[in-house]
Short mmCIF file of C-alpha atoms in Angstrom, two decimals:
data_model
loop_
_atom_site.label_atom_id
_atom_site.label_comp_id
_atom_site.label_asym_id
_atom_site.label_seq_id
_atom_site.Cartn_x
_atom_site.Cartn_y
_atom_site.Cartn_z
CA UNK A 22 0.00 0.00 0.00
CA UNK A 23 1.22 3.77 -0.90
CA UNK A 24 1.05 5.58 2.17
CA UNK A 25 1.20 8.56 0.53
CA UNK A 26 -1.55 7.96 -1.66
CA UNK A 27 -3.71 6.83 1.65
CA UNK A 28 -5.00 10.74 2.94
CA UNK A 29 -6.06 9.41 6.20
CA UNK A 30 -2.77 6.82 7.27
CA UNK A 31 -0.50 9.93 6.00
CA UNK A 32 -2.39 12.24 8.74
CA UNK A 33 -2.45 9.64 11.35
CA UNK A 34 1.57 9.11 10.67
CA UNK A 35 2.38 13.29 10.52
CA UNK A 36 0.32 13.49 13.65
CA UNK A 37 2.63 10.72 15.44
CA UNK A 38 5.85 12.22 14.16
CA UNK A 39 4.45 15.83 15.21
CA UNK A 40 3.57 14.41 18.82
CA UNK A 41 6.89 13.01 19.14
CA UNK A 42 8.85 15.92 18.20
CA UNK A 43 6.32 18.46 20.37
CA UNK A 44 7.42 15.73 23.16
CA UNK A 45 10.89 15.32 22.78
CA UNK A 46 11.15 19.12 22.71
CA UNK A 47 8.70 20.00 26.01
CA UNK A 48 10.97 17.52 28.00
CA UNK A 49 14.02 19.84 27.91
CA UNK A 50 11.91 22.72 29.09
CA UNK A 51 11.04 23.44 32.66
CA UNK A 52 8.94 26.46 33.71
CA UNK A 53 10.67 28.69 36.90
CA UNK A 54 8.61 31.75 39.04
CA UNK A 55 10.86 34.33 39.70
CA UNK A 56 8.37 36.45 40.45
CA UNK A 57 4.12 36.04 41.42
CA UNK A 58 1.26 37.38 43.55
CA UNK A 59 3.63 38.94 45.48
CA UNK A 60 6.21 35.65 46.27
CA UNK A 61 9.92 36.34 44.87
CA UNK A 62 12.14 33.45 44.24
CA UNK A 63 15.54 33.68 46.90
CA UNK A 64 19.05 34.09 44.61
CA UNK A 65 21.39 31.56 46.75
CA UNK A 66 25.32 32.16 46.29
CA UNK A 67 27.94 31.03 48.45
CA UNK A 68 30.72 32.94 50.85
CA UNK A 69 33.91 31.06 48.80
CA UNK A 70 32.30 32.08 45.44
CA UNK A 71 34.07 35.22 43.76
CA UNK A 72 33.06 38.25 44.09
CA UNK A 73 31.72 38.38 40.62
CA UNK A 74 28.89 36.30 41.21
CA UNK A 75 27.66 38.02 44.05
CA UNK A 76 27.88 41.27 41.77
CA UNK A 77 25.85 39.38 38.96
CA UNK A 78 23.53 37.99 41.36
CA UNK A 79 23.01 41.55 42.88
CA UNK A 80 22.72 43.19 39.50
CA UNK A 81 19.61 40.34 38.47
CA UNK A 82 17.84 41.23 41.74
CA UNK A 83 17.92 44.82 40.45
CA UNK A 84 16.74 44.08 36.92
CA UNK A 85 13.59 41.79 38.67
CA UNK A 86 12.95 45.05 40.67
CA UNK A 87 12.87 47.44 38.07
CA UNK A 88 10.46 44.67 36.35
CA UNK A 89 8.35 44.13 39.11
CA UNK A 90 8.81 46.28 42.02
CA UNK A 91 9.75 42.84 43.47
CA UNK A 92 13.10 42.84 45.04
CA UNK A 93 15.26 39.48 45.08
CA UNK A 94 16.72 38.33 48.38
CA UNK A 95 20.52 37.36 47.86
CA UNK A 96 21.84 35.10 50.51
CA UNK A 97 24.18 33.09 51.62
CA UNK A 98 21.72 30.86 53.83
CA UNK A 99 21.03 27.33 52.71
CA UNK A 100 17.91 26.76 54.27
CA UNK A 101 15.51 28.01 51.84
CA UNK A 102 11.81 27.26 51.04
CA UNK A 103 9.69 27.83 48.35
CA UNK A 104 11.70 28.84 45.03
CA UNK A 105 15.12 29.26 44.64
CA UNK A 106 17.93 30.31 41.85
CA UNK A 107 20.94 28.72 42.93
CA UNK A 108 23.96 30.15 41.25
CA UNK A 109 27.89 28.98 41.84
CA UNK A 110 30.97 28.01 40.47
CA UNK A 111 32.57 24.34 40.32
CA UNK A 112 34.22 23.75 43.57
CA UNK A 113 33.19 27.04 45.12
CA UNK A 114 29.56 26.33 46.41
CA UNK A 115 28.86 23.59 48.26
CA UNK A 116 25.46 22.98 47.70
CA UNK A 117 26.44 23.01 44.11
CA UNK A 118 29.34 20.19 44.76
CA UNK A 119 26.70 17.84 46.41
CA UNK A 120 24.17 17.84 43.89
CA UNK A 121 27.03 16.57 41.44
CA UNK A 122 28.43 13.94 43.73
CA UNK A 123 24.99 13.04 43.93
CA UNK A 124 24.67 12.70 40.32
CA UNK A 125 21.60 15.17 40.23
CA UNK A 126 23.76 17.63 37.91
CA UNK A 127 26.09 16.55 35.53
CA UNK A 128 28.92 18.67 34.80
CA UNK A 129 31.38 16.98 32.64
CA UNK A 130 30.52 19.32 29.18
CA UNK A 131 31.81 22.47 30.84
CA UNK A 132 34.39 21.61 33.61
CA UNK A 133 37.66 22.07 32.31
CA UNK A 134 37.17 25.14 29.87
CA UNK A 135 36.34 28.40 30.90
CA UNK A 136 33.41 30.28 30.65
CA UNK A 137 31.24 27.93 30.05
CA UNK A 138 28.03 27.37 32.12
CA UNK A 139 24.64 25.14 32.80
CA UNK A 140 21.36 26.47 33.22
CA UNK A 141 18.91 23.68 34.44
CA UNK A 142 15.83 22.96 36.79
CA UNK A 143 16.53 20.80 39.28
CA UNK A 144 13.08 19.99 41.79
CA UNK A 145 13.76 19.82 45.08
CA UNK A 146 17.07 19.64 45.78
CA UNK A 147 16.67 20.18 49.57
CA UNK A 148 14.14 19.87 52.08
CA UNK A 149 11.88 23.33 52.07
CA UNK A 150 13.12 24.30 48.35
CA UNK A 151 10.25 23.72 45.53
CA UNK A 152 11.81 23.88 42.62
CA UNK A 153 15.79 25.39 41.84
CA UNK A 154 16.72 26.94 38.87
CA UNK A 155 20.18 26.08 39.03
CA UNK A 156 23.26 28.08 36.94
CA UNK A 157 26.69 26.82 37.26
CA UNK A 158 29.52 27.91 35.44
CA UNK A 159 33.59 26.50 34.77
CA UNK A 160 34.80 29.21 36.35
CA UNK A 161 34.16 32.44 38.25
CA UNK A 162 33.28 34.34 34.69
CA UNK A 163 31.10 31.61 33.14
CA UNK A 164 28.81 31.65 36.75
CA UNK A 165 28.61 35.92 36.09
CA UNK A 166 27.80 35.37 32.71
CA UNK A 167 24.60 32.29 33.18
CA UNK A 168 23.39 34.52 36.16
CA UNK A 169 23.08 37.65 33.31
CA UNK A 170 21.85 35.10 31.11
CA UNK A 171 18.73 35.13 32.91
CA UNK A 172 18.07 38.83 32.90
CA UNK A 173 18.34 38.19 28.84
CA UNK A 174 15.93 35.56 29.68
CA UNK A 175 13.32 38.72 31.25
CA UNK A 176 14.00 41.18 28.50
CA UNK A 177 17.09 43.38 30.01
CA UNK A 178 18.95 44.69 27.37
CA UNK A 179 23.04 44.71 28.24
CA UNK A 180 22.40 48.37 27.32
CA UNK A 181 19.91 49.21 30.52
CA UNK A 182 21.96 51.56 31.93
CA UNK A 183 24.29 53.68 29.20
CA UNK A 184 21.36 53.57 26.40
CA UNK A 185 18.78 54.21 28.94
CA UNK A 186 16.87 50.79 27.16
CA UNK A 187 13.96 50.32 29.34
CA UNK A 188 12.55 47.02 29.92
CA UNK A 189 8.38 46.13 29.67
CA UNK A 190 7.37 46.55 33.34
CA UNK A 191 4.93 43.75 34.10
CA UNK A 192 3.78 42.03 37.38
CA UNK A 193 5.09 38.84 37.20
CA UNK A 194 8.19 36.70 35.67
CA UNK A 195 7.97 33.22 35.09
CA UNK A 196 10.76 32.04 32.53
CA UNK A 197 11.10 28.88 29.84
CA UNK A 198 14.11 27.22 30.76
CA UNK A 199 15.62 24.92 28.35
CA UNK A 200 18.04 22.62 29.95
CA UNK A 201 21.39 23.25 28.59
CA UNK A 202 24.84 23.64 28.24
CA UNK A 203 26.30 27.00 27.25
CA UNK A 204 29.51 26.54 25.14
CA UNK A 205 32.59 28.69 26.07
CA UNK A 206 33.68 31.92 24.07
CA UNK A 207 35.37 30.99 20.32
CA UNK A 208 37.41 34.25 20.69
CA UNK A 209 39.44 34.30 24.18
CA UNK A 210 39.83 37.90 24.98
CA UNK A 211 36.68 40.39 23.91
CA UNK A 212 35.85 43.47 24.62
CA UNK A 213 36.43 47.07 24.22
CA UNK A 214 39.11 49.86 23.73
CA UNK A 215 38.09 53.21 25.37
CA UNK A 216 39.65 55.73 22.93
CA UNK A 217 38.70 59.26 22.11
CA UNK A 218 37.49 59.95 26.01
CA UNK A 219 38.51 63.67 26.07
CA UNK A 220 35.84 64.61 24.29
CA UNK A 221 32.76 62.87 26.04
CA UNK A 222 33.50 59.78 28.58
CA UNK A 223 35.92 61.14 30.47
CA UNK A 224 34.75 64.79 30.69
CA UNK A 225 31.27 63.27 31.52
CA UNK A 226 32.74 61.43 34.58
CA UNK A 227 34.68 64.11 35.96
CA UNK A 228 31.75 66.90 36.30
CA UNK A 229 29.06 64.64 36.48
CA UNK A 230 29.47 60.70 37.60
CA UNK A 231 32.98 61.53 39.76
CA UNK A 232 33.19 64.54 40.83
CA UNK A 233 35.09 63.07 43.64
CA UNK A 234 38.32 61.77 41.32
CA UNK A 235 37.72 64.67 38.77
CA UNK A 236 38.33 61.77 36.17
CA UNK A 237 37.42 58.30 35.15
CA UNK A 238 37.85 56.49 38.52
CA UNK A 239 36.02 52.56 40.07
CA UNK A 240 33.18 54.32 40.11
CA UNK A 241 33.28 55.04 36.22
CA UNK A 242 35.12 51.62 35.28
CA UNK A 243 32.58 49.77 37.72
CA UNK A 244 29.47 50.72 35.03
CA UNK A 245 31.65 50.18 32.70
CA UNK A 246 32.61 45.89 34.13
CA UNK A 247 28.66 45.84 34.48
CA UNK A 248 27.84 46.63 30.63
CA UNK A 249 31.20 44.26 29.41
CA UNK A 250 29.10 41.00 31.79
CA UNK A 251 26.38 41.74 30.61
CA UNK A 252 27.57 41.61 27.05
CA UNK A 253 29.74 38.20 28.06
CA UNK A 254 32.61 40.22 27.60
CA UNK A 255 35.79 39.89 29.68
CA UNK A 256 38.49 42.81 28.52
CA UNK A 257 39.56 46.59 28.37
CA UNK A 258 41.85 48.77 26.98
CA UNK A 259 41.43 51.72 29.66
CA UNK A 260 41.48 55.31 28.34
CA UNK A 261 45.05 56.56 27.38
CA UNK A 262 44.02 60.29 26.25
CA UNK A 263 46.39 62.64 27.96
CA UNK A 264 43.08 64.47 29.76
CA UNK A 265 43.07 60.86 31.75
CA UNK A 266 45.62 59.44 34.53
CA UNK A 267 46.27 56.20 34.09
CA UNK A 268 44.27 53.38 35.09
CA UNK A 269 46.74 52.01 37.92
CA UNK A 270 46.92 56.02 38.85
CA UNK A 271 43.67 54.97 41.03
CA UNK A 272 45.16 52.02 43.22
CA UNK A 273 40.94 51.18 43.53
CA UNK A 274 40.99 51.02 39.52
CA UNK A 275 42.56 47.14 39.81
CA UNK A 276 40.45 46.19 42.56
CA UNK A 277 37.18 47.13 40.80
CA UNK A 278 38.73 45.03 38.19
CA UNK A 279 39.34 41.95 39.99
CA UNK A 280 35.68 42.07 41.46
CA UNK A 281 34.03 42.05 38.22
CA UNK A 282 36.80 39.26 36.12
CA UNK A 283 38.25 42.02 33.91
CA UNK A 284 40.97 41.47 31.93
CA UNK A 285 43.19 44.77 31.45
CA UNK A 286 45.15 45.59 28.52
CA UNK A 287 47.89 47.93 28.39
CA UNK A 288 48.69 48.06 24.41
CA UNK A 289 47.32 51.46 22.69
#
């Protein structure tokens, strides 16, 4: 018999192969509530973790507040109920390290190279949590960068704060998470040489941003880190103009650096 030719086995066989590709993809996704009726989901980090991530994880409460009005509670306490976003690097939160000796999160795509990371909902993990939305990363950079992922995820642009690109206010978050791995970078070093900052940047910092340096100072670079994370960047070439001291001129310059995984380049 030409199944082709028969209308009604051809429907019944589309309709099987439609099912089982509508199936195959729904089982990767899990639905997470950030935000609803008033109940915010906790953003757990641990003490070891670098600094970075509890920057990221700071900087995604703020996005779900400007969203929402709904503020994020950041914490370093374990015992948890209801929802919970669980974010850490390999080896630096424990929580993290027992649900892979467990084998409840498999992490042998990304460990090894860097910046990688795994976004994935795990159901309870732990006595009083509901559901976890979990983001781990190879190192301190890849955690940053799934964390930011997220406030992709709610419609923050990387551009929030020096394009002024609002996001849609609305009352409640609840996100599609496909379970996945997030490959590392193809190009090592990226991100962005300050030039021309006589003119605009650095003027604009010195009478209006930091008064207090009369220059580009950590205040300054520290927006600056923010916007390269949030475009899964990881390098600058600090401004050189003779209107500017040096970047190591401010001792707080490196520091801000360090706290937010920035690479600094010195060519020009």
């Amino acid at each position: 018999m030409n199944v082709l030719k028969n209308n009604n086995m051809y429907k019944y066989l589309l309709f099987l192969l439609t099912f089982q590709f509508i199936t195959a993809q729904e089982t990767n996704v899990s639905s997470f509530l950030v935000v609803k009726d008033n109940v915010a989901a906790t953003v757990l980090i641990d003490k070891n973790d670098a600094k970075v991530v509890s920057i990221a994880a700071n900087m995604l409460a703020s996005d779900v507040f400007y969203i929402t009005n709904k503020k994020l509670l950041v914490t370093q306490k374990k015992s948890i109920n209801g929802n919970v976003i669980i974010a850490g690097t390999i080896g630096k939160n424990s929580l993290i390290d027992k649900m892979i000796s467990k084998g409840e999160l498999n992490v042998n795509e990304i460990k090894g190279p860097w910046e990688r990371y795994i976004i994935k909902v795990i159901e309870s993990p732990q006595k009083g949590m509901e559901k976890a939305l979990v983001v781990v990363g190879s190192d301190r950079r890849g955690t940053a960068y799934g964390i930011l992922e997220l406030s992709r995820m709610m419609g923050v642009s990387p551009w929030e704060w020096w394009a002024d690109v609002k996001s849609e206010k609305r009352d409640e978050i609840v996100l599609s998470i496909e379970n996945k791995v997030f490959d590392g970078p193809s190009v090592k070093y990226r991100g962005v040489f300050l030039n021309d900052e006589d003119w605009g940047l650095q003027r604009w910092a010195a009478l209006n941003f930091e008064p207090e340096t009369g220059d580009m100072g950590p205040k300054t670079y520290g927006k600056i880190f923010e916007l390269l994370l949030r475009l899964r960047a990881n390098t600058i070439w600090p401004a050189m103009h003779s209107s500017t001291k040096p970047f190591y001129s401010f001792p707080q310059n490196k520091e801000v650096a360090n706290d937010y995984a920035i690479v600094i380049g010195t060519s020009h």
